[in-house]
Every structure is written in structure tokens, then in C-alpha cells.
């Protein structure tokens, strides 16, 4: 017992000495950025016109029923069109009045005659376009499809069989001539039978008078039908009157903003509302290829953790590798991964070392003529970012040295456009570039965010951080030399069938993780302390394993916390806020507690960014977050939704207290913003807050209901002049 006590005393003494040695740097500095770090308003040039639109605008939309695209259920409109219009309204502030039409032609007539302002789902070339203006940007893509009954045994794309079947189409089918030409080119002569309506044609299919029928992809299929061919990929647009140029400009900018901020929206809505019509089954020739397909050699850089790398066991792992496994599982293709390091794509493809190269963007393959290549769709949508020393301010007109890995053409073009005075320095890998930043040889280095985040977990890079104003889309694809095999087509169709959740699982598996410290990392981190404490080093080594475990747990806890927080303001992010509120609401013990969901939209914030700069904009957002922290209690949940939007959930706050809080918040969130820059020191931008409030449980018992009510209340405040608050459903006193 005495020996144990003495040992404990010695252990405590050593722990004390260790704590003294490590006191200067105990916290693990790790950066976790699974999503894009950016000022939400930076780079929104598409929104400049849309941001000036009056929020009380009333837009008449000519609508016609088309299953999936627009349905009417108990007086409520639903479908692709309604959700897309809702996204447009986020950038325009439009409110909609729906004008019912019997069909597309009447909808176009209404717009032409001024009875409606806009209609959607229109293809060019098939209608009378006189007096109309098609939006510059598409709002989706439709296809024509050949559909049959599930009981029929026709194979997708089996054109030899199509010679012997009867195909139905409606009178006035706008692509009749093109379809006949398409069929002839595919090697069969279609036997067409015409019907007055889709209903008549479908009845004939069900009665056995037809083998197949022609529909477009905006027609939701019943469960007993399936597609056996697809053709005529054509975009569709929103259409306005040719004389309403102001509305057309607002519409164009809104859709452009959607394409920048929600690039997958059209694909998501198609999958949601059009079911199988958005899918591309394998053709007969593709199925035949899959049966006898050889092992596909895929060239990839195996030193890009966490995208693709070898783990301690020598196995190929990473985000891309997991996605390849999904593609293999869905299609049956078998991949063999070949490490090509930093070799040029042109060399490995032309020399026949591999069949495909993966993990590159189409902008980064300048060595081969585009006509010689087949590109797949993106299997991973990611971004690239710049890393510099903490506290260093990057200015667009600054004269810096910026590192680019492998002379990536996409990154080079970005630097030349946004930092024209900068000198570009090439590096063979990101580690070499980061070392250059640490040593002061360069001021920043650019690479994929996932790769950057993994590297920044290392202690040697603890003084570096991501530059929030640099944000470059880098969508990773497969590429091959153009040949007669259907590999790229098969991969594209397989990628389309993989859900977003499955891709996110692959990403999270390698980004929400801890860094396994090496002995070299440890020696670097504690180099001074080790020299000072050398007599204790032998004993300390025995304690390292235990301490390392504690550090990994602390690091994991830190990463988990940061994944829930907004990087700039340190408030909860939108996803974490939703989870916390839903957890509270779903607790039976809370069902009768009086609470409030308070949505806050900062007025005039865009002017702060535009006139004073994004640095002042960031400072303003932090100041607003601090004010909200002063106004709230520990049990309240406060979050930044993004941009200039904040939200909080006030627990145990009755209506009388809500009014008091809202008035106090309105007061503290009204202040002037100024810049320290000499040329801007006389500019003062006054910001204020428009606050919408939804009461729980009075206005709703679910998160979505409360957010919707609070959002509507905010718009009422905006319409009445901003800088105030409104409780949903309550008459102002």
C-alpha cells in the first residue's frame, strides 16, 4: 500500500511537471471545414440586380396542369414548377398569383396578351414564339421517352425489336419529324398510330392496341409503365412578354443565382417529381458490354488524402475510392486503381497505361484536344480554397506569391482573374506548398478543400488557416480517350442513380475524423519542452499513449463542436439549429412550454459589403452575433442561417416577454457601420433588423411550421418599412 501511495505521488508529480511543460500549448489546433468557408454574399454578382427588387411585387403566373410539373390538390398547387418558383422568389421577393390555363398554348397566349406575366416549362421551337421572350437561362431539361407496359419484355434501346412494334403518339406531337429521323438513324422504321389525347393513347396501350407510346419526361409515369428509350434532350425555360424587359432581367438574374448556389436543384426536383422519367437505364449494348466487361484500369493520384490515398495497411481508401466502390456495386464494373502520381493526364491516357483517369476537373486537362476526350458527369462536387498565415489579409490588388499544385489550370485561371498582380509558383504537391507558406516563401497555396483540411490537422501547420474569400468550384470527373466503348455512358448513368445521401456518407467518413499524430509531429510540437525536460523524457514516453488518447478524444469533441458552428460568428449553423430545436419539440415533456422561434434578417447588409468591403461585413456579422448573445439566455438556441440571416429559439418565453425581447433586439441591432480605410472613412451604412416571430405551440408544433410562420412575419416587417418586429398572426398593437 505504501509503495502504491509513493507511486501515486510520483505519478502526480510527473503529471504536474508534464502540465508545466505542455502549458503553453495543450489544445490541439485542428481545422475542420466539411463545407465551404466563405462570406455568403461574396461573388454574388448574379444577384446585384435581383437584390434591388421590391419585395411586394405581385407576379401573375400562367399555370397548366401537367402531372409532376404542376399538380393541384385540394386547391393547392404542387410540383416541380412551384418549387422552382419558390426558389426564384428568394432572390426576387416576388409573390405569385396563379392564373389557370387549360394547356401550354393558352398559357403562352395569356403571357403574350398581358393576362399573365410569366409561364414555365416551355421548349423553344415547338410553339408560336411571337411576342414572347425566353429566359436566357434554362430551368430544367426534358426528354422524349418511349414507354411500354411493365409486362412487356422489351429491352431498353433494343432497336432491332422496335421495327416490329406499334408506337402511339398524340396529334400535333411537336417532335414527330425529328423522332422519325432519330428512329431511322437508330436502324428502325417506326410504325406510328395517332391519338387525340394522352388519355386516349394510354387507354390504347393498356388495351393492347399499342406496344409503346411517346411521352416527354415531364409526364409522371404510373407504376405499371417503364421507359424503353429516351431521346431529344432539350432544355425548357420560363417565358415572359417581350415588352416586359425589367421582369425578364430580374428573372434571369434570379435563375443565374440559383445555378450558382444550388447547382443540383434541377436534378433534385426531377428525381422528386418525375420518378423514372429522369433515369437512364442501360441500353442493350451497354448491358452486353457489362456482361463481358474487362477490369477497368483507373489512373488516380494516391497521395491526396482524404480524396484518394493508401492507409497504414496499404489499402486504397478515400472519398473517391468509396464512390468508385458505389459505382462498381451499382453497375457491376470492376476497377483496378493505378497510381499515376502527378503525371500529365495526356501522357497516361495516350500511352495506354490506364483506361480512365479520375479525380480531375474538365478545366484541368489542357494537354489534349477536347474532341479527343470523353468526360463523365461529376461524381464529386467539391471546392478548392487558399491557405495562408493567420492574420494575413489578402487583397485583390496585392502583389503576392501564390502556390499552385501541379500547375492546375483551373486554379491558375482563377488567380489571374482575381489576383492579377500575383506571381504563380508551381509545387508538386500540397505539402510542399504549405511548407512554402510556413517558411514565408509564398503567401498562399490553393488546393482542394478536403485535402487542405486534412493537412491543416498537422501541428506544423497550426499557424495557417483557410482564406474565406477564395472559393473555387472543383468538380471531380472521369475522363478517357474517345473510343467505341460505352464505359463513360455507363458511369454517367450509374452516377445519376447514386443518391446524394450516399455521396455525403462517403465524404463525412473521411472528413469528420481525427489526425493520427506521428512521432515527428509530437517532437515538432513540443521541441522546446522536450529539450528542457530531457531527464523526464523516458518516463514521459510511457505516458504518451495515455495522453495521446485524451488528445484524440478532445480533438474529436472539438471537431464535432466545429461541425455544428458557423465559422465566422461561432453561433450554431442552420443544420445544428434545426437538430436542437427538433429535439426540444419532440420531447413530450416540452409540448406545453411557451417558446418562440425568432427569425432575424439584417437590413442593408449588402450595402455594407458593397460599399465598405467584406472585411467590414464580417466584423458587422460578428458584432450582431455578440449583441444577440447579450440579449439571450444560456438556455436559448442562437444560430446564423447564412448571409445576413439569424435565428433563435427562445425557451420558456411567453408572448409578453417575446415583445420585450424583440424590441430590445431591434434597438441593439440598429447601428452604423464604418471602415478604417482612408478612402471610405466618411461612409456610414446604417443597418437594422427585420424580425419575424412564431410562437410555439400556437403557430406550429414542428420546426418547418415555425420557420415558415416566422419567415412570413419577416416579410410583413419588410413590406412595412423594415426595422421592426412582427408576431405571426397577431395584429399590431
XYZ file of C-alpha atoms in Angstrom:
733
model
C 0.000 0.000 0.000
C 2.815 2.363 0.920
C 4.518 1.648 -2.410
C 1.298 2.383 -4.243
C 0.973 5.700 -2.426
C 4.552 6.601 -3.266
C 3.965 5.621 -6.907
C 0.832 7.754 -6.997
C 2.749 10.708 -5.596
C 5.474 10.235 -8.195
C 2.844 9.922 -10.938
C 1.074 13.077 -9.809
C 4.408 14.883 -9.660
C 5.236 13.779 -13.187
C 1.811 14.802 -14.421
C 2.334 18.172 -12.771
C 5.723 18.556 -14.449
C 4.210 17.471 -17.733
C 1.439 20.037 -17.365
C 4.060 22.741 -16.776
C 5.924 21.635 -19.863
C 2.823 21.487 -22.017
C 1.043 24.501 -20.544
C 1.962 26.737 -23.426
C 0.210 24.586 -25.977
C -2.135 21.876 -24.720
C -5.016 22.423 -27.070
C -4.918 20.541 -30.323
C -5.156 23.011 -33.142
C -7.226 21.378 -35.791
C -9.303 22.924 -38.509
C -12.479 21.143 -39.589
C -14.236 22.653 -42.609
C -16.541 19.988 -44.200
C -18.478 22.646 -46.014
C -17.483 25.767 -47.936
C -15.935 28.557 -45.809
C -16.991 31.803 -47.422
C -18.683 35.111 -46.972
C -22.134 34.104 -48.176
C -22.544 37.254 -50.220
C -19.104 37.197 -51.841
C -19.130 36.621 -55.558
C -22.907 37.044 -55.942
C -22.631 39.271 -58.996
C -25.641 37.485 -60.469
C -27.717 38.817 -57.574
C -26.854 42.502 -57.949
C -29.994 43.328 -59.909
C -32.212 40.873 -58.069
C -31.272 42.373 -54.705
C -32.883 45.695 -55.688
C -36.292 44.197 -56.485
C -39.227 45.414 -54.477
C -40.294 42.699 -52.106
C -44.008 43.397 -52.525
C -44.001 42.593 -56.282
C -47.030 40.539 -57.374
C -46.318 38.273 -60.335
C -49.096 36.549 -62.320
C -48.032 33.038 -63.321
C -49.929 31.238 -66.092
C -50.171 27.609 -64.981
C -51.470 24.438 -66.628
C -51.785 21.037 -65.034
C -49.124 18.506 -66.006
C -48.534 15.616 -63.589
C -45.272 16.138 -61.754
C -44.568 19.541 -63.249
C -47.723 21.095 -61.788
C -50.496 19.363 -59.865
C -53.468 20.764 -57.993
C -54.521 19.019 -54.801
C -57.459 20.403 -52.795
C -56.864 23.872 -54.199
C -53.127 23.845 -53.508
C -50.554 23.881 -56.316
C -47.678 21.391 -56.085
C -44.842 20.135 -58.271
C -41.544 20.968 -59.950
C -42.782 24.341 -61.209
C -43.992 25.513 -57.786
C -40.746 24.588 -56.015
C -38.637 26.267 -58.689
C -40.759 29.432 -58.499
C -40.287 29.363 -54.730
C -36.505 29.377 -55.216
C -36.813 32.302 -57.646
C -38.801 34.286 -55.078
C -35.890 34.024 -52.618
C -33.866 36.244 -54.953
C -36.665 38.475 -56.265
C -39.052 38.880 -53.343
C -41.925 38.055 -55.685
C -45.338 36.924 -54.501
C -47.296 34.851 -57.001
C -50.848 34.910 -58.272
C -51.616 31.785 -60.284
C -53.715 32.146 -63.441
C -55.169 28.797 -64.518
C -54.966 27.774 -68.171
C -56.261 24.713 -69.965
C -52.922 23.932 -71.674
C -49.492 25.271 -72.659
C -50.776 27.153 -75.698
C -53.309 29.099 -73.643
C -50.634 29.876 -71.050
C -48.413 31.327 -73.785
C -51.372 33.321 -75.153
C -52.043 34.777 -71.692
C -48.420 35.948 -71.408
C -48.484 37.325 -74.949
C -51.746 39.223 -74.288
C -50.645 40.577 -70.885
C -53.103 38.471 -68.873
C -50.143 36.836 -67.134
C -46.523 37.883 -66.538
C -44.740 34.550 -66.777
C -45.183 30.864 -67.556
C -42.779 27.932 -67.364
C -41.839 24.552 -68.781
C -41.585 25.846 -72.369
C -39.243 24.435 -75.007
C -38.055 26.528 -77.924
C -39.121 25.706 -81.461
C -42.383 23.959 -80.724
C -44.770 26.864 -80.216
C -45.693 30.277 -81.592
C -42.977 32.459 -80.063
C -44.263 35.783 -81.394
C -44.411 38.443 -78.672
C -42.584 36.246 -76.172
C -39.151 36.343 -74.586
C -37.454 33.136 -73.411
C -35.270 33.498 -70.320
C -31.565 33.355 -71.099
C -31.044 30.548 -68.571
C -32.778 27.169 -68.535
C -34.910 25.989 -65.641
C -34.616 22.284 -66.405
C -34.207 19.632 -69.064
C -36.833 17.347 -70.518
C -36.588 14.341 -72.785
C -38.944 12.480 -75.021
C -39.424 8.878 -73.931
C -40.784 5.695 -75.429
C -42.860 3.977 -72.758
C -44.323 0.478 -72.562
C -46.156 -1.656 -70.009
C -44.051 -3.408 -67.370
C -45.408 -6.763 -68.509
C -43.879 -6.321 -71.979
C -40.379 -7.782 -72.274
C -38.818 -5.098 -74.465
C -35.229 -4.144 -73.562
C -34.149 -0.515 -73.314
C -32.626 0.603 -76.605
C -33.241 -2.728 -78.416
C -33.770 -1.036 -81.779
C -33.969 -4.243 -83.814
C -37.150 -5.203 -81.952
C -38.617 -1.698 -82.331
C -39.134 -2.424 -86.061
C -41.925 -4.822 -85.144
C -43.898 -2.801 -82.597
C -46.713 -0.261 -82.905
C -45.956 3.110 -81.337
C -48.547 5.708 -80.322
C -48.194 9.473 -80.328
C -50.624 12.361 -79.904
C -51.869 14.565 -82.756
C -49.626 17.617 -83.027
C -46.634 15.894 -81.429
C -44.044 18.615 -81.982
C -41.100 16.240 -82.433
C -42.723 13.829 -84.884
C -40.366 14.588 -87.771
C -37.301 14.517 -85.500
C -38.411 11.201 -83.970
C -38.736 9.530 -87.368
C -35.244 10.755 -88.272
C -33.909 9.553 -84.919
C -35.509 6.113 -85.385
C -34.152 5.774 -88.923
C -30.693 6.676 -87.648
C -31.028 4.009 -84.945
C -31.877 1.402 -87.595
C -35.648 1.009 -87.409
C -38.735 2.443 -89.103
C -41.375 3.421 -86.525
C -44.983 2.369 -87.060
C -46.881 5.341 -85.636
C -50.547 5.486 -84.621
C -52.048 8.865 -83.707
C -54.437 9.796 -80.879
C -56.309 12.951 -79.919
C -55.112 12.963 -76.317
C -52.671 11.351 -73.929
C -55.593 9.689 -72.137
C -56.800 8.027 -75.348
C -53.295 6.868 -76.179
C -52.697 5.433 -72.694
C -56.020 3.545 -72.865
C -54.966 2.022 -76.192
C -51.658 0.937 -74.606
C -53.490 -0.718 -71.729
C -55.974 -2.394 -74.114
C -53.130 -3.950 -76.103
C -53.710 -1.895 -79.258
C -50.248 -0.361 -78.854
C -46.881 -1.797 -77.851
C -45.429 1.560 -76.773
C -46.178 5.287 -76.750
C -44.240 8.552 -76.901
C -44.351 10.959 -73.912
C -41.993 13.596 -72.520
C -40.049 13.417 -69.283
C -42.364 15.943 -67.620
C -45.069 13.273 -67.596
C -45.005 11.247 -64.362
C -45.347 7.556 -65.190
C -47.791 5.218 -63.420
C -46.244 2.263 -61.597
C -47.179 -0.178 -64.367
C -45.203 1.647 -67.082
C -41.484 1.803 -67.842
C -39.154 3.525 -70.305
C -37.540 1.615 -73.186
C -35.868 4.547 -74.956
C -35.041 8.244 -74.400
C -34.171 10.917 -76.934
C -34.303 14.661 -77.681
C -32.716 16.100 -74.580
C -33.981 19.679 -74.681
C -33.968 22.430 -72.054
C -37.121 24.249 -71.022
C -37.458 27.853 -69.938
C -39.588 30.428 -68.220
C -41.192 32.811 -70.710
C -42.219 36.471 -70.354
C -43.787 39.087 -72.596
C -41.163 40.561 -74.913
C -42.046 44.088 -73.774
C -41.513 43.347 -70.077
C -37.728 43.662 -70.123
C -37.455 44.662 -66.462
C -39.156 41.477 -65.276
C -37.080 39.398 -67.684
C -33.859 40.883 -66.255
C -34.930 40.087 -62.694
C -35.906 36.560 -63.691
C -32.613 35.983 -65.491
C -30.530 37.115 -62.512
C -32.568 35.005 -60.085
C -32.144 31.807 -62.130
C -28.449 32.550 -62.598
C -28.103 32.834 -58.812
C -29.901 29.515 -58.340
C -27.468 27.825 -60.736
C -24.524 29.189 -58.729
C -25.859 28.484 -55.240
C -27.934 25.337 -55.896
C -26.364 23.668 -58.944
C -28.118 20.347 -58.262
C -31.629 21.817 -57.874
C -32.918 20.768 -61.313
C -31.661 17.207 -60.886
C -33.129 17.021 -57.364
C -36.550 18.256 -58.494
C -36.553 15.904 -61.495
C -35.896 12.908 -59.260
C -38.563 14.072 -56.826
C -41.380 14.746 -59.284
C -40.678 12.796 -62.465
C -39.554 9.482 -60.988
C -38.320 7.071 -63.676
C -38.540 9.632 -66.485
C -35.357 11.221 -65.142
C -33.469 7.906 -65.054
C -31.352 6.473 -67.860
C -31.493 2.654 -67.916
C -28.612 0.822 -69.528
C -29.133 0.119 -73.220
C -28.946 -3.351 -74.697
C -25.425 -2.717 -75.973
C -24.373 -1.415 -72.539
C -25.837 -4.471 -70.811
C -23.988 -6.712 -73.269
C -20.769 -4.812 -72.520
C -21.260 -5.195 -68.752
C -21.638 -8.962 -69.092
C -18.151 -9.325 -70.579
C -16.517 -6.093 -69.389
C -12.806 -6.396 -68.580
C -11.282 -4.939 -65.430
C -11.139 -1.165 -65.959
C -7.790 0.426 -65.098
C -8.390 3.815 -63.453
C -5.491 6.219 -63.017
C -5.602 8.276 -59.824
C -3.245 10.191 -57.567
C -2.947 8.035 -54.428
C -1.347 10.784 -52.367
C -4.322 13.161 -51.961
C -5.678 12.430 -48.504
C -8.642 12.262 -47.927
C -9.730 12.109 -51.612
C -7.582 9.094 -52.517
C -4.649 7.626 -50.615
C -3.182 4.473 -49.091
C -3.869 3.823 -45.419
C -1.476 2.276 -42.911
C -2.436 -1.206 -44.135
C -1.577 -0.328 -47.736
C -5.214 -0.377 -48.864
C -6.619 2.199 -51.290
C -9.058 4.403 -49.367
C -10.594 7.861 -49.600
C -13.718 9.702 -50.713
C -13.183 8.931 -54.399
C -12.382 5.281 -53.700
C -15.614 4.820 -51.744
C -17.589 6.428 -54.577
C -15.857 4.120 -57.079
C -17.000 1.190 -54.934
C -20.581 2.500 -55.111
C -20.341 2.774 -58.905
C -18.944 -0.746 -59.065
C -21.706 -2.084 -56.827
C -24.462 -0.449 -58.867
C -23.113 -1.267 -62.335
C -21.016 -4.399 -61.972
C -17.928 -2.686 -63.421
C -14.685 -3.778 -61.770
C -11.999 -1.133 -61.256
C -8.265 -1.527 -60.748
C -6.722 1.649 -59.322
C -3.355 2.668 -60.756
C -1.257 5.329 -59.023
C -0.297 7.955 -61.616
C 1.044 10.475 -59.089
C 1.432 13.905 -60.657
C 1.889 12.649 -64.251
C 0.110 14.523 -67.007
C -3.295 13.112 -67.895
C -2.388 13.291 -71.569
C 0.666 11.064 -71.065
C -1.007 8.252 -69.135
C -4.028 8.161 -71.467
C -2.125 8.278 -74.743
C 0.444 5.718 -73.598
C -2.364 3.301 -72.710
C -1.299 2.841 -69.088
C -4.919 3.214 -67.962
C -8.412 3.181 -69.459
C -9.657 6.136 -67.435
C -8.270 8.906 -65.262
C -10.326 10.018 -62.265
C -10.260 12.869 -59.773
C -9.743 15.783 -62.164
C -11.915 18.619 -63.401
C -12.515 19.247 -67.101
C -10.774 22.627 -66.859
C -7.569 20.879 -65.787
C -6.755 18.858 -68.899
C -5.386 21.347 -71.438
C -2.833 18.981 -72.980
C -5.403 17.088 -75.076
C -7.814 18.443 -77.664
C -11.347 18.384 -76.252
C -12.600 16.432 -79.278
C -10.335 13.532 -78.298
C -11.845 13.112 -74.829
C -14.953 11.661 -73.240
C -15.827 13.235 -69.881
C -18.154 11.748 -67.317
C -20.518 13.806 -65.225
C -19.088 14.932 -61.887
C -19.035 12.165 -59.291
C -17.963 14.585 -56.523
C -18.812 18.277 -56.365
C -16.154 19.938 -54.248
C -14.360 23.260 -53.893
C -10.812 24.492 -53.678
C -9.547 27.059 -51.199
C -6.469 29.133 -50.454
C -4.428 28.733 -47.283
C -2.324 31.493 -45.766
C -0.912 32.503 -42.403
C -3.407 33.533 -39.754
C -3.941 37.280 -39.684
C -2.602 37.898 -43.174
C -5.088 39.928 -45.216
C -5.337 39.067 -48.913
C -6.313 41.996 -51.142
C -7.296 41.669 -54.778
C -4.745 44.253 -55.881
C -1.971 42.804 -53.712
C 1.337 41.620 -55.128
C 1.723 38.126 -53.647
C 3.307 34.811 -54.459
C 0.656 32.078 -54.598
C 1.389 28.384 -54.887
C -0.490 26.127 -57.307
C -0.191 22.328 -57.084
C 0.574 20.571 -60.392
C 0.006 23.892 -62.223
C -3.734 23.228 -62.082
C -5.175 25.244 -64.987
C -8.443 25.917 -63.153
C -6.607 27.469 -60.198
C -4.205 29.374 -62.447
C -7.137 30.957 -64.318
C -8.790 31.915 -61.027
C -5.647 33.641 -59.728
C -5.072 35.519 -62.979
C -8.648 36.808 -62.929
C -8.990 37.654 -59.227
C -5.390 38.436 -58.187
C -3.860 39.796 -61.402
C -0.771 41.220 -59.699
C 0.206 37.904 -58.122
C 3.076 35.645 -59.150
C 2.169 31.960 -59.510
C 4.610 29.420 -58.083
C 4.257 25.738 -59.022
C 4.546 22.933 -56.450
C 4.470 19.168 -56.927
C 2.091 18.571 -54.009
C 0.132 20.475 -51.375
C 2.556 19.580 -48.566
C 5.404 21.283 -50.401
C 3.169 24.317 -50.978
C 2.110 24.545 -47.318
C 5.740 24.291 -46.261
C 6.417 27.239 -48.545
C 3.745 29.271 -46.735
C 5.168 28.357 -43.314
C 8.675 29.391 -44.414
C 7.423 32.656 -45.933
C 8.437 31.725 -49.482
C 4.849 32.299 -50.656
C 1.809 33.978 -49.114
C -0.792 31.357 -50.030
C -1.355 27.983 -51.679
C -4.506 26.647 -53.391
C -5.792 23.085 -53.460
C -8.963 21.055 -52.898
C -10.624 21.905 -49.563
C -10.818 18.279 -48.448
C -7.068 17.885 -48.997
C -6.338 21.220 -47.309
C -8.396 20.366 -44.220
C -6.628 17.039 -43.755
C -3.210 18.724 -43.945
C -4.125 21.530 -41.530
C -4.676 18.979 -38.755
C -0.894 18.596 -38.564
C 0.804 20.616 -35.799
C 3.381 22.011 -38.221
C 0.597 23.953 -39.952
C -1.127 25.232 -36.806
C -0.417 28.864 -37.741
C -2.146 28.524 -41.120
C -5.827 28.931 -41.953
C -8.209 28.940 -44.901
C -8.732 32.310 -46.597
C -12.544 32.717 -46.536
C -12.860 34.913 -49.637
C -11.340 32.321 -52.004
C -13.829 29.736 -53.236
C -13.341 27.762 -56.461
C -15.693 25.026 -57.649
C -13.726 21.860 -58.470
C -15.979 19.059 -59.712
C -14.162 15.726 -59.991
C -14.816 13.515 -63.038
C -13.637 10.509 -65.031
C -12.039 11.110 -68.413
C -10.959 8.752 -71.191
C -9.755 8.968 -74.752
C -12.736 8.868 -77.105
C -13.328 5.285 -78.224
C -16.136 2.914 -79.106
C -16.713 1.512 -75.607
C -19.718 2.650 -73.542
C -17.738 2.990 -70.273
C -18.374 6.730 -69.786
C -22.066 6.364 -70.646
C -22.432 3.525 -68.126
C -20.600 5.519 -65.444
C -22.804 8.589 -66.071
C -25.998 6.590 -65.716
C -24.678 4.926 -62.581
C -23.655 8.249 -61.008
C -27.180 9.551 -61.656
C -28.643 6.615 -59.724
C -26.478 7.167 -56.628
C -28.285 9.256 -54.023
C -26.919 12.460 -52.522
C -27.032 10.823 -49.069
C -24.733 8.035 -50.250
C -22.219 10.568 -51.583
C -22.424 12.571 -48.340
C -21.738 9.398 -46.348
C -18.529 8.875 -48.323
C -17.482 12.474 -47.668
C -18.296 12.503 -43.953
C -16.471 9.222 -43.382
C -13.176 10.878 -44.295
C -13.737 14.476 -43.138
C -15.251 14.090 -39.664
C -12.141 12.388 -38.353
C -9.108 12.984 -36.198
C -5.489 13.193 -37.243
C -3.205 10.408 -36.067
C -0.142 12.188 -34.744
C 3.240 10.857 -35.803
C 6.312 10.899 -33.609
C 7.727 13.605 -35.853
C 4.625 15.734 -35.238
C 4.980 15.285 -31.494
C 8.660 16.210 -31.491
C 7.941 19.335 -33.531
C 5.035 20.455 -31.368
C 6.937 20.096 -28.120
C 10.516 20.623 -29.313
C 11.433 23.279 -26.744
C 9.758 21.464 -23.879
C 11.467 18.162 -24.721
C 14.892 19.795 -24.569
C 14.065 21.385 -21.236
C 12.561 18.198 -19.825
C 15.015 15.695 -21.258
C 15.655 13.986 -17.859
C 11.944 13.185 -17.736
C 11.703 12.108 -21.367
C 11.951 8.361 -20.756
C 9.182 8.486 -18.178
C 7.096 10.813 -20.301
C 7.191 8.382 -23.218
C 5.357 5.877 -21.015
C 2.622 8.448 -20.525
C 2.378 9.470 -24.177
C -0.009 6.684 -25.148
C -2.440 7.701 -22.432
C -2.144 11.407 -23.213
C -2.484 10.757 -26.932
C -5.790 9.026 -26.274
C -7.021 12.002 -24.279
C -5.934 14.383 -27.030
C -7.711 12.394 -29.709
C -10.905 12.491 -27.680
C -10.546 16.238 -27.119
C -9.829 16.709 -30.809
C -12.879 14.668 -31.749
C -15.030 16.723 -29.380
C -13.588 19.899 -30.889
C -14.246 18.714 -34.442
C -17.789 17.717 -33.518
C -18.380 21.148 -31.971
C -16.948 22.955 -35.008
C -19.088 20.921 -37.396
C -22.116 22.473 -35.662
C -20.849 26.046 -35.603
C -20.729 28.907 -38.084
C -17.027 29.578 -38.721
C -17.294 33.366 -38.607
C -19.699 34.081 -35.718
C -19.230 30.839 -33.714
C -23.039 30.591 -33.454
C -24.787 27.331 -34.318
C -25.160 26.712 -38.049
C -28.508 26.056 -39.708
C -28.279 22.256 -39.553
C -27.313 22.160 -35.871
C -30.043 24.681 -35.015
C -32.669 22.520 -36.681
C -31.489 19.408 -34.840
C -31.530 21.145 -31.445
C -34.980 22.685 -31.959
C -36.487 19.442 -33.259
C -35.011 17.543 -30.295
C -36.671 20.019 -27.935
C -40.019 19.906 -29.758
C -40.051 16.101 -29.969
C -39.606 15.780 -26.193
C -43.073 15.025 -24.749
C -42.169 16.951 -21.614
C -41.876 20.181 -23.636
C -45.134 20.069 -25.579
C -46.903 22.687 -23.432
C -43.959 25.015 -22.754
C -44.273 28.516 -24.194
C -41.449 29.233 -26.610
C -40.746 31.359 -29.657
C -38.800 30.910 -32.900
C -37.413 34.316 -33.848
C -36.129 34.913 -37.404
C -33.883 37.949 -37.889
C -32.997 39.450 -41.292
C -30.418 42.255 -41.246
C -31.493 45.251 -43.339
C -28.976 46.994 -45.679
C -26.226 44.419 -45.045
C -25.463 44.072 -48.757
C -24.639 47.794 -48.852
C -22.058 47.213 -46.093
C -20.310 44.572 -48.222
C -20.606 46.581 -51.457
C -19.517 49.976 -50.121
C -17.288 49.174 -47.137
C -15.901 45.782 -48.140
C -16.230 42.227 -46.926
C -13.855 42.724 -44.000
C -16.259 45.274 -42.518
C -19.131 42.957 -43.467
C -17.555 40.142 -41.465
C -16.955 42.445 -38.499
C -20.600 43.532 -38.663
C -21.837 39.939 -38.590
C -19.639 39.185 -35.561
C -20.930 42.316 -33.821
C -24.531 41.252 -34.481
C -23.796 37.790 -33.093
C -22.294 39.337 -29.951
C -25.343 41.567 -29.477
C -27.633 38.552 -29.793
C -25.534 36.747 -27.198
C -26.005 39.675 -24.808
C -29.777 39.664 -25.350
C -30.301 35.927 -24.886
C -30.114 33.455 -22.030
C -27.994 30.318 -21.690
C -30.948 28.073 -22.471
C -31.839 29.898 -25.702
C -30.563 28.479 -29.020
C -28.954 31.080 -31.328
C -27.827 30.422 -34.926
C -26.645 32.081 -38.099
C -28.583 30.692 -41.065
C -26.176 32.186 -43.593
C -25.586 35.581 -45.178
C -27.405 38.197 -43.129
C -29.976 35.833 -41.586
C -30.022 34.775 -37.930
C -32.494 32.701 -35.974
C -33.022 31.875 -32.310
C -35.300 29.633 -30.310
C -36.304 31.224 -27.020
C -37.246 28.641 -24.387
C -39.931 29.419 -21.782
C -40.680 32.846 -23.210
C -44.375 33.883 -23.182
C -45.755 36.407 -25.653
C -45.293 39.412 -23.347
C -41.616 38.576 -22.873
C -41.224 37.963 -26.602
C -42.334 41.516 -27.363
C -39.887 42.903 -24.834
C -37.049 40.832 -26.293
C -37.935 41.771 -29.882
C -37.957 45.480 -29.036
C -34.606 45.175 -27.252
C -33.114 43.230 -30.157
C -34.451 45.801 -32.642
C -32.716 48.542 -30.678
C -29.304 46.872 -30.264
C -29.197 45.654 -33.872
C -29.658 49.162 -35.260
C -26.251 50.815 -35.635
C -23.943 52.437 -38.133
C -21.065 50.689 -39.885
C -17.837 52.421 -40.912
C -14.493 51.467 -42.418
C -10.993 52.260 -41.183
C -9.778 52.671 -44.754
C -8.933 56.276 -45.558
C -10.930 56.455 -48.785
C -14.041 55.051 -47.087
C -13.860 56.688 -43.662
C -16.698 59.141 -44.429
C -19.125 56.413 -45.483
C -21.615 55.298 -42.859
C -24.048 52.479 -43.577
C -26.878 52.071 -41.101
C -28.072 48.537 -40.535
C -31.175 47.415 -38.709
C -33.181 44.250 -38.171
C -36.467 42.942 -39.532
C -37.677 40.361 -37.012
C -40.382 37.722 -37.540
C -41.681 35.680 -34.629
C -43.557 32.370 -34.492
C -44.973 31.224 -31.153
C -44.702 27.618 -30.022
C -47.030 25.771 -29.854
C -49.573 28.374 -31.000
C -48.220 28.860 -34.550
C -46.958 25.335 -35.055
C -45.672 22.172 -33.437
C -42.986 21.332 -35.993
C -39.755 23.053 -36.926
C -40.821 23.649 -40.546
C -44.159 25.164 -39.485
C -42.451 27.574 -37.074
C -39.785 28.622 -39.612
C -42.443 29.184 -42.292
C -44.543 31.370 -39.970
C -41.523 33.360 -38.770
C -40.371 33.846 -42.373
C -43.793 35.183 -43.364
C -43.720 37.565 -40.405
C -40.318 38.863 -41.549
C -41.741 39.654 -44.988
C -44.552 41.619 -43.350
C -41.955 43.686 -41.498
C -40.027 44.211 -44.744
C -43.185 45.346 -46.515
C -43.989 47.834 -43.749
C -40.629 49.564 -43.929
C -38.126 47.221 -42.220
C -36.505 47.855 -38.780
C -39.177 46.295 -36.606
C -40.756 43.074 -35.475
C -43.934 41.135 -36.098
C -45.507 38.184 -34.274
C -47.116 35.878 -36.807
C -50.896 36.059 -36.813
C -51.043 38.946 -34.320
C -52.475 42.370 -35.103
C -50.004 45.135 -34.281
C -50.929 46.968 -31.122
